[in-house]
Amino acid sequence: MIDIEDDKIGEGKGAIALQIHDGGGIKVRWRNIRLTSLNETKAGISEWQYLFDGINTDGWRAYNGDVLPPQWFIEDGALTFDTDLKLESEFEGGKDIIYSAEEFDNFELYMEWKLPPGGNTGIFYHLKEGYDEPPDVSPEYQLLDDLQWEAINNATLEEWQKTGADYAMYPADTTQKIIKSAGEWNTSKILFTPELVEHWLNGKKIVSFVPWS
């Protein structure tokens, strides 16, 4: 877990990344990944830029790597990871991917995502490379099949491990949280400013905290 209070790694600009837990039978989908900077607006209207537009994977590659890892591909306009996709040879590198074309400081990030039963993934932001894994040096918006994960894995989770949490730091507000079943599309939004970070899920604000607190 990142020691954000002492080191503040990622303070300033950092990258956006997607996490993969490489278990068998997992197929995770993302679409409409877009971001607007909160530093600059024109006539009071923010301009959105697509980090993934449903057509190509330009700008995406492995964390600490040079190319997009195998098992990542585009399917029906969604950026998709499938552990059941057969590989020509064994792949030794990590499967987490980073949008490397640009780093961001203050922003609003929006995306849609869909998990299979028991799925587990996450969104990293203000990420820096050169470390072993993204969770070591980045805040994480946790994504999980909250409704089935515990039964499938015969394990009990804490609230800070469930969808919408700032992983291992701030749990989601369960009175506001609405999560759809595995196989359905959910929406997530992250707002980051020097004063406040907000996590949104399906139109509801579920986490709010001061950066690096």
mmCIF file with all atom_site columns, C-alpha atoms in Angstrom:
data_model
loop_
_atom_site.group_PDB
_atom_site.id
_atom_site.type_symbol
_atom_site.label_atom_id
_atom_site.label_alt_id
_atom_site.label_comp_id
_atom_site.label_asym_id
_atom_site.label_entity_id
_atom_site.label_seq_id
_atom_site.pdbx_PDB_ins_code
_atom_site.Cartn_x
_atom_site.Cartn_y
_atom_site.Cartn_z
_atom_site.occupancy
_atom_site.B_iso_or_equiv
_atom_site.pdbx_formal_charge
_atom_site.auth_seq_id
_atom_site.auth_comp_id
_atom_site.auth_asym_id
_atom_site.auth_atom_id
_atom_site.pdbx_PDB_model_num
ATOM 1   C CA . MET A 1 1   ? 0.000   0.000   0.000   1.00 0.00 ? 1   MET A CA 1
ATOM 2   C CA . ILE A 1 2   ? 1.256   3.464   -0.862  1.00 0.00 ? 2   ILE A CA 1
ATOM 3   C CA . ASP A 1 3   ? 2.523   5.545   2.050   1.00 0.00 ? 3   ASP A CA 1
ATOM 4   C CA . ILE A 1 4   ? 0.947   8.722   0.733   1.00 0.00 ? 4   ILE A CA 1
ATOM 5   C CA . GLU A 1 5   ? 1.301   10.731  3.924   1.00 0.00 ? 5   GLU A CA 1
ATOM 6   C CA . ASP A 1 6   ? 5.087   10.436  4.065   1.00 0.00 ? 6   ASP A CA 1
ATOM 7   C CA . ASP A 1 7   ? 6.174   10.235  0.451   1.00 0.00 ? 7   ASP A CA 1
ATOM 8   C CA . LYS A 1 8   ? 3.310   11.813  -1.508  1.00 0.00 ? 8   LYS A CA 1
ATOM 9   C CA . ILE A 1 9   ? 4.426   9.863   -4.564  1.00 0.00 ? 9   ILE A CA 1
ATOM 10  C CA . GLY A 1 10  ? 2.370   11.050  -7.519  1.00 0.00 ? 10  GLY A CA 1
ATOM 11  C CA . GLU A 1 11  ? 1.767   14.506  -6.071  1.00 0.00 ? 11  GLU A CA 1
ATOM 12  C CA . GLY A 1 12  ? 1.588   16.822  -9.044  1.00 0.00 ? 12  GLY A CA 1
ATOM 13  C CA . LYS A 1 13  ? 1.029   15.093  -12.372 1.00 0.00 ? 13  LYS A CA 1
ATOM 14  C CA . GLY A 1 14  ? 0.607   11.368  -12.855 1.00 0.00 ? 14  GLY A CA 1
ATOM 15  C CA . ALA A 1 15  ? -0.826  8.775   -15.199 1.00 0.00 ? 15  ALA A CA 1
ATOM 16  C CA . ILE A 1 16  ? -4.139  6.922   -15.404 1.00 0.00 ? 16  ILE A CA 1
ATOM 17  C CA . ALA A 1 17  ? -3.974  3.116   -15.351 1.00 0.00 ? 17  ALA A CA 1
ATOM 18  C CA . LEU A 1 18  ? -6.199  0.033   -15.223 1.00 0.00 ? 18  LEU A CA 1
ATOM 19  C CA . GLN A 1 19  ? -5.550  -2.922  -12.942 1.00 0.00 ? 19  GLN A CA 1
ATOM 20  C CA . ILE A 1 20  ? -5.940  -6.615  -13.713 1.00 0.00 ? 20  ILE A CA 1
ATOM 21  C CA . HIS A 1 21  ? -6.032  -9.546  -11.310 1.00 0.00 ? 21  HIS A CA 1
ATOM 22  C CA . ASP A 1 22  ? -4.905  -12.364 -13.578 1.00 0.00 ? 22  ASP A CA 1
ATOM 23  C CA . GLY A 1 23  ? -7.156  -15.178 -12.401 1.00 0.00 ? 23  GLY A CA 1
ATOM 24  C CA . GLY A 1 24  ? -8.746  -17.768 -14.642 1.00 0.00 ? 24  GLY A CA 1
ATOM 25  C CA . GLY A 1 25  ? -11.997 -17.078 -16.424 1.00 0.00 ? 25  GLY A CA 1
ATOM 26  C CA . ILE A 1 26  ? -11.960 -13.312 -15.943 1.00 0.00 ? 26  ILE A CA 1
ATOM 27  C CA . LYS A 1 27  ? -13.165 -10.976 -18.691 1.00 0.00 ? 27  LYS A CA 1
ATOM 28  C CA . VAL A 1 28  ? -13.211 -7.260  -17.845 1.00 0.00 ? 28  VAL A CA 1
ATOM 29  C CA . ARG A 1 29  ? -14.549 -4.559  -20.170 1.00 0.00 ? 29  ARG A CA 1
ATOM 30  C CA . TRP A 1 30  ? -14.105 -0.776  -20.253 1.00 0.00 ? 30  TRP A CA 1
ATOM 31  C CA . ARG A 1 31  ? -15.581 1.838   -22.586 1.00 0.00 ? 31  ARG A CA 1
ATOM 32  C CA . ASN A 1 32  ? -16.008 5.606   -22.980 1.00 0.00 ? 32  ASN A CA 1
ATOM 33  C CA . ILE A 1 33  ? -12.876 6.394   -20.967 1.00 0.00 ? 33  ILE A CA 1
ATOM 34  C CA . ARG A 1 34  ? -12.616 10.164  -21.114 1.00 0.00 ? 34  ARG A CA 1
ATOM 35  C CA . LEU A 1 35  ? -11.071 12.970  -19.094 1.00 0.00 ? 35  LEU A CA 1
ATOM 36  C CA . THR A 1 36  ? -11.282 16.716  -18.847 1.00 0.00 ? 36  THR A CA 1
ATOM 37  C CA . SER A 1 37  ? -8.671  18.928  -17.230 1.00 0.00 ? 37  SER A CA 1
ATOM 38  C CA . LEU A 1 38  ? -9.891  21.111  -14.380 1.00 0.00 ? 38  LEU A CA 1
ATOM 39  C CA . ASN A 1 39  ? -7.004  23.521  -14.944 1.00 0.00 ? 39  ASN A CA 1
ATOM 40  C CA . GLU A 1 40  ? -8.248  25.095  -18.143 1.00 0.00 ? 40  GLU A CA 1
ATOM 41  C CA . THR A 1 41  ? -11.668 25.826  -19.574 1.00 0.00 ? 41  THR A CA 1
ATOM 42  C CA . LYS A 1 42  ? -12.815 27.772  -22.592 1.00 0.00 ? 42  LYS A CA 1
ATOM 43  C CA . ALA A 1 43  ? -15.817 30.037  -22.052 1.00 0.00 ? 43  ALA A CA 1
ATOM 44  C CA . GLY A 1 44  ? -16.533 28.069  -18.899 1.00 0.00 ? 44  GLY A CA 1
ATOM 45  C CA . ILE A 1 45  ? -16.941 24.795  -20.804 1.00 0.00 ? 45  ILE A CA 1
ATOM 46  C CA . SER A 1 46  ? -14.477 21.968  -20.193 1.00 0.00 ? 46  SER A CA 1
ATOM 47  C CA . GLU A 1 47  ? -13.280 19.971  -23.181 1.00 0.00 ? 47  GLU A CA 1
ATOM 48  C CA . TRP A 1 48  ? -13.273 16.172  -22.960 1.00 0.00 ? 48  TRP A CA 1
ATOM 49  C CA . GLN A 1 49  ? -10.531 14.025  -24.419 1.00 0.00 ? 49  GLN A CA 1
ATOM 50  C CA . TYR A 1 50  ? -10.927 10.319  -24.957 1.00 0.00 ? 50  TYR A CA 1
ATOM 51  C CA . LEU A 1 51  ? -8.276  8.072   -23.436 1.00 0.00 ? 51  LEU A CA 1
ATOM 52  C CA . PHE A 1 52  ? -10.066 5.173   -25.109 1.00 0.00 ? 52  PHE A CA 1
ATOM 53  C CA . ASP A 1 53  ? -12.495 5.881   -27.945 1.00 0.00 ? 53  ASP A CA 1
ATOM 54  C CA . GLY A 1 54  ? -13.658 2.354   -28.750 1.00 0.00 ? 54  GLY A CA 1
ATOM 55  C CA . ILE A 1 55  ? -11.600 2.212   -31.947 1.00 0.00 ? 55  ILE A CA 1
ATOM 56  C CA . ASN A 1 56  ? -7.908  1.902   -31.061 1.00 0.00 ? 56  ASN A CA 1
ATOM 57  C CA . THR A 1 57  ? -5.586  1.507   -28.083 1.00 0.00 ? 57  THR A CA 1
ATOM 58  C CA . ASP A 1 58  ? -3.262  4.403   -28.921 1.00 0.00 ? 58  ASP A CA 1
ATOM 59  C CA . GLY A 1 59  ? -1.406  5.592   -25.823 1.00 0.00 ? 59  GLY A CA 1
ATOM 60  C CA . TRP A 1 60  ? -1.966  2.404   -23.816 1.00 0.00 ? 60  TRP A CA 1
ATOM 61  C CA . ARG A 1 61  ? 0.838   0.017   -22.847 1.00 0.00 ? 61  ARG A CA 1
ATOM 62  C CA . ALA A 1 62  ? 1.971   -2.160  -19.972 1.00 0.00 ? 62  ALA A CA 1
ATOM 63  C CA . TYR A 1 63  ? 2.995   -0.486  -16.724 1.00 0.00 ? 63  TYR A CA 1
ATOM 64  C CA . ASN A 1 64  ? 6.810   -0.277  -16.890 1.00 0.00 ? 64  ASN A CA 1
ATOM 65  C CA . GLY A 1 65  ? 6.561   -1.813  -20.364 1.00 0.00 ? 65  GLY A CA 1
ATOM 66  C CA . ASP A 1 66  ? 6.686   -0.854  -24.021 1.00 0.00 ? 66  ASP A CA 1
ATOM 67  C CA . VAL A 1 67  ? 3.655   -2.551  -25.579 1.00 0.00 ? 67  VAL A CA 1
ATOM 68  C CA . LEU A 1 68  ? 0.115   -3.539  -24.687 1.00 0.00 ? 68  LEU A CA 1
ATOM 69  C CA . PRO A 1 69  ? 0.194   -6.903  -22.875 1.00 0.00 ? 69  PRO A CA 1
ATOM 70  C CA . PRO A 1 70  ? -1.446  -9.899  -24.553 1.00 0.00 ? 70  PRO A CA 1
ATOM 71  C CA . GLN A 1 71  ? -5.034  -10.713 -23.614 1.00 0.00 ? 71  GLN A CA 1
ATOM 72  C CA . TRP A 1 72  ? -5.956  -7.027  -24.002 1.00 0.00 ? 72  TRP A CA 1
ATOM 73  C CA . PHE A 1 73  ? -8.003  -6.274  -27.138 1.00 0.00 ? 73  PHE A CA 1
ATOM 74  C CA . ILE A 1 74  ? -11.006 -4.321  -28.425 1.00 0.00 ? 74  ILE A CA 1
ATOM 75  C CA . GLU A 1 75  ? -14.347 -6.126  -28.572 1.00 0.00 ? 75  GLU A CA 1
ATOM 76  C CA . ASP A 1 76  ? -17.643 -4.450  -29.484 1.00 0.00 ? 76  ASP A CA 1
ATOM 77  C CA . GLY A 1 77  ? -16.129 -1.029  -28.818 1.00 0.00 ? 77  GLY A CA 1
ATOM 78  C CA . ALA A 1 78  ? -14.880 -1.997  -25.355 1.00 0.00 ? 78  ALA A CA 1
ATOM 79  C CA . LEU A 1 79  ? -11.297 -2.245  -24.113 1.00 0.00 ? 79  LEU A CA 1
ATOM 80  C CA . THR A 1 80  ? -11.303 -5.855  -22.968 1.00 0.00 ? 80  THR A CA 1
ATOM 81  C CA . PHE A 1 81  ? -9.059  -8.143  -20.930 1.00 0.00 ? 81  PHE A CA 1
ATOM 82  C CA . ASP A 1 82  ? -9.705  -11.890 -21.123 1.00 0.00 ? 82  ASP A CA 1
ATOM 83  C CA . THR A 1 83  ? -7.661  -14.423 -19.148 1.00 0.00 ? 83  THR A CA 1
ATOM 84  C CA . ASP A 1 84  ? -9.105  -17.239 -21.265 1.00 0.00 ? 84  ASP A CA 1
ATOM 85  C CA . LEU A 1 85  ? -7.587  -15.859 -24.471 1.00 0.00 ? 85  LEU A CA 1
ATOM 86  C CA . LYS A 1 86  ? -4.989  -18.391 -25.576 1.00 0.00 ? 86  LYS A CA 1
ATOM 87  C CA . LEU A 1 87  ? -1.455  -17.096 -26.020 1.00 0.00 ? 87  LEU A CA 1
ATOM 88  C CA . GLU A 1 88  ? 1.140   -18.277 -28.512 1.00 0.00 ? 88  GLU A CA 1
ATOM 89  C CA . SER A 1 89  ? 3.773   -18.183 -25.780 1.00 0.00 ? 89  SER A CA 1
ATOM 90  C CA . GLU A 1 90  ? 3.852   -17.600 -22.033 1.00 0.00 ? 90  GLU A CA 1
ATOM 91  C CA . PHE A 1 91  ? 3.888   -13.931 -21.025 1.00 0.00 ? 91  PHE A CA 1
ATOM 92  C CA . GLU A 1 92  ? 6.049   -13.040 -18.026 1.00 0.00 ? 92  GLU A CA 1
ATOM 93  C CA . GLY A 1 93  ? 5.220   -9.351  -17.596 1.00 0.00 ? 93  GLY A CA 1
ATOM 94  C CA . GLY A 1 94  ? 2.461   -7.611  -15.661 1.00 0.00 ? 94  GLY A CA 1
ATOM 95  C CA . LYS A 1 95  ? -0.999  -7.142  -17.133 1.00 0.00 ? 95  LYS A CA 1
ATOM 96  C CA . ASP A 1 96  ? -1.814  -3.706  -15.643 1.00 0.00 ? 96  ASP A CA 1
ATOM 97  C CA . ILE A 1 97  ? -1.922  -1.059  -18.374 1.00 0.00 ? 97  ILE A CA 1
ATOM 98  C CA . ILE A 1 98  ? -1.157  2.649   -18.271 1.00 0.00 ? 98  ILE A CA 1
ATOM 99  C CA . TYR A 1 99  ? -2.239  5.521   -20.502 1.00 0.00 ? 99  TYR A CA 1
ATOM 100 C CA . SER A 1 100 ? 1.221   6.862   -21.242 1.00 0.00 ? 100 SER A CA 1
ATOM 101 C CA . ALA A 1 101 ? 0.483   9.575   -23.792 1.00 0.00 ? 101 ALA A CA 1
ATOM 102 C CA . GLU A 1 102 ? -0.037  12.219  -21.118 1.00 0.00 ? 102 GLU A CA 1
ATOM 103 C CA . GLU A 1 103 ? 0.033   12.820  -17.361 1.00 0.00 ? 103 GLU A CA 1
ATOM 104 C CA . PHE A 1 104 ? -2.683  14.707  -15.498 1.00 0.00 ? 104 PHE A CA 1
ATOM 105 C CA . ASP A 1 105 ? -2.927  16.693  -12.269 1.00 0.00 ? 105 ASP A CA 1
ATOM 106 C CA . ASN A 1 106 ? -6.412  18.159  -11.705 1.00 0.00 ? 106 ASN A CA 1
ATOM 107 C CA . PHE A 1 107 ? -9.111  16.389  -13.674 1.00 0.00 ? 107 PHE A CA 1
ATOM 108 C CA . GLU A 1 108 ? -12.495 14.765  -13.984 1.00 0.00 ? 108 GLU A CA 1
ATOM 109 C CA . LEU A 1 109 ? -12.252 11.178  -15.253 1.00 0.00 ? 109 LEU A CA 1
ATOM 110 C CA . TYR A 1 110 ? -15.288 9.242   -16.490 1.00 0.00 ? 110 TYR A CA 1
ATOM 111 C CA . MET A 1 111 ? -15.578 5.645   -17.641 1.00 0.00 ? 111 MET A CA 1
ATOM 112 C CA . GLU A 1 112 ? -17.986 2.744   -17.981 1.00 0.00 ? 112 GLU A CA 1
ATOM 113 C CA . TRP A 1 113 ? -17.030 -0.767  -16.904 1.00 0.00 ? 113 TRP A CA 1
ATOM 114 C CA . LYS A 1 114 ? -18.433 -4.275  -16.689 1.00 0.00 ? 114 LYS A CA 1
ATOM 115 C CA . LEU A 1 115 ? -17.173 -7.189  -14.591 1.00 0.00 ? 115 LEU A CA 1
ATOM 116 C CA . PRO A 1 116 ? -17.863 -10.927 -14.705 1.00 0.00 ? 116 PRO A CA 1
ATOM 117 C CA . PRO A 1 117 ? -19.017 -12.809 -11.580 1.00 0.00 ? 117 PRO A CA 1
ATOM 118 C CA . GLY A 1 118 ? -16.236 -12.520 -8.999  1.00 0.00 ? 118 GLY A CA 1
ATOM 119 C CA . GLY A 1 119 ? -14.401 -9.850  -10.998 1.00 0.00 ? 119 GLY A CA 1
ATOM 120 C CA . ASN A 1 120 ? -11.811 -7.622  -9.318  1.00 0.00 ? 120 ASN A CA 1
ATOM 121 C CA . THR A 1 121 ? -10.026 -4.658  -10.884 1.00 0.00 ? 121 THR A CA 1
ATOM 122 C CA . GLY A 1 122 ? -9.338  -0.984  -10.274 1.00 0.00 ? 122 GLY A CA 1
ATOM 123 C CA . ILE A 1 123 ? -8.478  2.457   -11.600 1.00 0.00 ? 123 ILE A CA 1
ATOM 124 C CA . PHE A 1 124 ? -5.154  4.054   -10.661 1.00 0.00 ? 124 PHE A CA 1
ATOM 125 C CA . TYR A 1 125 ? -4.538  7.790   -10.902 1.00 0.00 ? 125 TYR A CA 1
ATOM 126 C CA . HIS A 1 126 ? -1.566  10.096  -10.255 1.00 0.00 ? 126 HIS A CA 1
ATOM 127 C CA . LEU A 1 127 ? 0.520   7.008   -11.020 1.00 0.00 ? 127 LEU A CA 1
ATOM 128 C CA . LYS A 1 128 ? 4.307   7.061   -11.450 1.00 0.00 ? 128 LYS A CA 1
ATOM 129 C CA . GLU A 1 129 ? 6.355   4.355   -13.158 1.00 0.00 ? 129 GLU A CA 1
ATOM 130 C CA . GLY A 1 130 ? 9.598   2.766   -12.056 1.00 0.00 ? 130 GLY A CA 1
ATOM 131 C CA . TYR A 1 131 ? 8.102   0.922   -9.083  1.00 0.00 ? 131 TYR A CA 1
ATOM 132 C CA . ASP A 1 132 ? 7.179   -2.750  -8.719  1.00 0.00 ? 132 ASP A CA 1
ATOM 133 C CA . GLU A 1 133 ? 3.407   -2.378  -8.998  1.00 0.00 ? 133 GLU A CA 1
ATOM 134 C CA . PRO A 1 134 ? 0.884   0.463   -9.329  1.00 0.00 ? 134 PRO A CA 1
ATOM 135 C CA . PRO A 1 135 ? -0.733  -0.202  -5.897  1.00 0.00 ? 135 PRO A CA 1
ATOM 136 C CA . ASP A 1 136 ? 2.614   0.643   -4.279  1.00 0.00 ? 136 ASP A CA 1
ATOM 137 C CA . VAL A 1 137 ? 2.592   4.227   -5.530  1.00 0.00 ? 137 VAL A CA 1
ATOM 138 C CA . SER A 1 138 ? -0.913  5.271   -6.529  1.00 0.00 ? 138 SER A CA 1
ATOM 139 C CA . PRO A 1 139 ? -4.382  5.888   -5.161  1.00 0.00 ? 139 PRO A CA 1
ATOM 140 C CA . GLU A 1 140 ? -6.828  3.264   -6.444  1.00 0.00 ? 140 GLU A CA 1
ATOM 141 C CA . TYR A 1 141 ? -10.537 3.478   -7.146  1.00 0.00 ? 141 TYR A CA 1
ATOM 142 C CA . GLN A 1 142 ? -11.458 -0.114  -6.351  1.00 0.00 ? 142 GLN A CA 1
ATOM 143 C CA . LEU A 1 143 ? -13.806 -2.073  -8.630  1.00 0.00 ? 143 LEU A CA 1
ATOM 144 C CA . LEU A 1 144 ? -15.223 -5.422  -7.539  1.00 0.00 ? 144 LEU A CA 1
ATOM 145 C CA . ASP A 1 145 ? -18.201 -7.703  -8.008  1.00 0.00 ? 145 ASP A CA 1
ATOM 146 C CA . ASP A 1 146 ? -19.458 -6.760  -4.541  1.00 0.00 ? 146 ASP A CA 1
ATOM 147 C CA . LEU A 1 147 ? -22.574 -8.892  -4.881  1.00 0.00 ? 147 LEU A CA 1
ATOM 148 C CA . GLN A 1 148 ? -20.867 -12.246 -5.516  1.00 0.00 ? 148 GLN A CA 1
ATOM 149 C CA . TRP A 1 149 ? -17.141 -12.021 -4.762  1.00 0.00 ? 149 TRP A CA 1
ATOM 150 C CA . GLU A 1 150 ? -17.358 -13.196 -1.143  1.00 0.00 ? 150 GLU A CA 1
ATOM 151 C CA . ALA A 1 151 ? -19.529 -16.214 -1.952  1.00 0.00 ? 151 ALA A CA 1
ATOM 152 C CA . ILE A 1 152 ? -17.393 -17.234 -4.935  1.00 0.00 ? 152 ILE A CA 1
ATOM 153 C CA . ASN A 1 153 ? -14.139 -16.922 -2.976  1.00 0.00 ? 153 ASN A CA 1
ATOM 154 C CA . ASN A 1 154 ? -15.460 -18.078 0.417   1.00 0.00 ? 154 ASN A CA 1
ATOM 155 C CA . ALA A 1 155 ? -13.930 -15.001 2.042   1.00 0.00 ? 155 ALA A CA 1
ATOM 156 C CA . THR A 1 156 ? -15.073 -11.865 3.839   1.00 0.00 ? 156 THR A CA 1
ATOM 157 C CA . LEU A 1 157 ? -14.103 -8.383  2.706   1.00 0.00 ? 157 LEU A CA 1
ATOM 158 C CA . GLU A 1 158 ? -13.779 -5.092  4.541   1.00 0.00 ? 158 GLU A CA 1
ATOM 159 C CA . GLU A 1 159 ? -15.653 -2.097  3.139   1.00 0.00 ? 159 GLU A CA 1
ATOM 160 C CA . TRP A 1 160 ? -12.353 -0.487  2.032   1.00 0.00 ? 160 TRP A CA 1
ATOM 161 C CA . GLN A 1 161 ? -11.866 -3.461  -0.309  1.00 0.00 ? 161 GLN A CA 1
ATOM 162 C CA . LYS A 1 162 ? -15.163 -2.998  -2.133  1.00 0.00 ? 162 LYS A CA 1
ATOM 163 C CA . THR A 1 163 ? -16.238 -1.018  -5.177  1.00 0.00 ? 163 THR A CA 1
ATOM 164 C CA . GLY A 1 164 ? -15.762 2.723   -5.069  1.00 0.00 ? 164 GLY A CA 1
ATOM 165 C CA . ALA A 1 165 ? -13.374 2.766   -2.126  1.00 0.00 ? 165 ALA A CA 1
ATOM 166 C CA . ASP A 1 166 ? -10.068 4.578   -2.181  1.00 0.00 ? 166 ASP A CA 1
ATOM 167 C CA . TYR A 1 167 ? -8.497  1.169   -1.692  1.00 0.00 ? 167 TYR A CA 1
ATOM 168 C CA . ALA A 1 168 ? -7.136  0.498   1.807   1.00 0.00 ? 168 ALA A CA 1
ATOM 169 C CA . MET A 1 169 ? -7.848  4.102   2.788   1.00 0.00 ? 169 MET A CA 1
ATOM 170 C CA . TYR A 1 170 ? -11.433 5.371   2.512   1.00 0.00 ? 170 TYR A CA 1
ATOM 171 C CA . PRO A 1 171 ? -14.487 3.085   2.135   1.00 0.00 ? 171 PRO A CA 1
ATOM 172 C CA . ALA A 1 172 ? -17.477 4.043   0.011   1.00 0.00 ? 172 ALA A CA 1
ATOM 173 C CA . ASP A 1 173 ? -20.593 5.499   1.616   1.00 0.00 ? 173 ASP A CA 1
ATOM 174 C CA . THR A 1 174 ? -22.947 2.507   1.608   1.00 0.00 ? 174 THR A CA 1
ATOM 175 C CA . THR A 1 175 ? -26.003 4.755   2.022   1.00 0.00 ? 175 THR A CA 1
ATOM 176 C CA . GLN A 1 176 ? -25.303 6.305   -1.407  1.00 0.00 ? 176 GLN A CA 1
ATOM 177 C CA . LYS A 1 177 ? -23.739 3.366   -3.204  1.00 0.00 ? 177 LYS A CA 1
ATOM 178 C CA . ILE A 1 178 ? -25.617 1.698   -6.056  1.00 0.00 ? 178 ILE A CA 1
ATOM 179 C CA . ILE A 1 179 ? -23.794 -1.112  -7.849  1.00 0.00 ? 179 ILE A CA 1
ATOM 180 C CA . LYS A 1 180 ? -25.184 -3.168  -10.709 1.00 0.00 ? 180 LYS A CA 1
ATOM 181 C CA . SER A 1 181 ? -24.912 -6.925  -11.021 1.00 0.00 ? 181 SER A CA 1
ATOM 182 C CA . ALA A 1 182 ? -22.013 -8.646  -12.771 1.00 0.00 ? 182 ALA A CA 1
ATOM 183 C CA . GLY A 1 183 ? -22.505 -8.500  -16.524 1.00 0.00 ? 183 GLY A CA 1
ATOM 184 C CA . GLU A 1 184 ? -24.109 -5.037  -16.434 1.00 0.00 ? 184 GLU A CA 1
ATOM 185 C CA . TRP A 1 185 ? -22.448 -1.718  -17.231 1.00 0.00 ? 185 TRP A CA 1
ATOM 186 C CA . ASN A 1 186 ? -21.584 0.609   -14.342 1.00 0.00 ? 186 ASN A CA 1
ATOM 187 C CA . THR A 1 187 ? -20.313 4.196   -14.529 1.00 0.00 ? 187 THR A CA 1
ATOM 188 C CA . SER A 1 188 ? -17.512 5.696   -12.448 1.00 0.00 ? 188 SER A CA 1
ATOM 189 C CA . LYS A 1 189 ? -16.196 9.223   -12.090 1.00 0.00 ? 189 LYS A CA 1
ATOM 190 C CA . ILE A 1 190 ? -13.129 10.579  -10.291 1.00 0.00 ? 190 ILE A CA 1
ATOM 191 C CA . LEU A 1 191 ? -12.679 14.282  -9.546  1.00 0.00 ? 191 LEU A CA 1
ATOM 192 C CA . PHE A 1 192 ? -9.229  15.353  -8.419  1.00 0.00 ? 192 PHE A CA 1
ATOM 193 C CA . THR A 1 193 ? -8.278  18.842  -7.229  1.00 0.00 ? 193 THR A CA 1
ATOM 194 C CA . PRO A 1 194 ? -5.644  20.034  -4.732  1.00 0.00 ? 194 PRO A CA 1
ATOM 195 C CA . GLU A 1 195 ? -8.403  20.483  -2.151  1.00 0.00 ? 195 GLU A CA 1
ATOM 196 C CA . LEU A 1 196 ? -10.588 17.421  -2.651  1.00 0.00 ? 196 LEU A CA 1
ATOM 197 C CA . VAL A 1 197 ? -10.894 14.022  -4.316  1.00 0.00 ? 197 VAL A CA 1
ATOM 198 C CA . GLU A 1 198 ? -14.307 12.542  -5.103  1.00 0.00 ? 198 GLU A CA 1
ATOM 199 C CA . HIS A 1 199 ? -15.266 9.035   -6.225  1.00 0.00 ? 199 HIS A CA 1
ATOM 200 C CA . TRP A 1 200 ? -18.653 8.670   -7.933  1.00 0.00 ? 200 TRP A CA 1
ATOM 201 C CA . LEU A 1 201 ? -20.508 5.466   -8.832  1.00 0.00 ? 201 LEU A CA 1
ATOM 202 C CA . ASN A 1 202 ? -23.593 5.306   -11.059 1.00 0.00 ? 202 ASN A CA 1
ATOM 203 C CA . GLY A 1 203 ? -24.341 8.988   -10.527 1.00 0.00 ? 203 GLY A CA 1
ATOM 204 C CA . LYS A 1 204 ? -23.828 9.047   -6.748  1.00 0.00 ? 204 LYS A CA 1
ATOM 205 C CA . LYS A 1 205 ? -20.900 10.531  -4.807  1.00 0.00 ? 205 LYS A CA 1
ATOM 206 C CA . ILE A 1 206 ? -19.635 7.779   -2.512  1.00 0.00 ? 206 ILE A CA 1
ATOM 207 C CA . VAL A 1 207 ? -16.159 8.918   -1.372  1.00 0.00 ? 207 VAL A CA 1
ATOM 208 C CA . SER A 1 208 ? -14.687 12.337  -0.586  1.00 0.00 ? 208 SER A CA 1
ATOM 209 C CA . PHE A 1 209 ? -11.284 13.052  0.943   1.00 0.00 ? 209 PHE A CA 1
ATOM 210 C CA . VAL A 1 210 ? -8.412  15.524  0.999   1.00 0.00 ? 210 VAL A CA 1
ATOM 211 C CA . PRO A 1 211 ? -5.545  14.407  -1.295  1.00 0.00 ? 211 PRO A CA 1
ATOM 212 C CA . TRP A 1 212 ? -2.606  12.771  0.472   1.00 0.00 ? 212 TRP A CA 1
ATOM 213 C CA . SER A 1 213 ? -4.440  12.832  3.816   1.00 0.00 ? 213 SER A CA 1
#
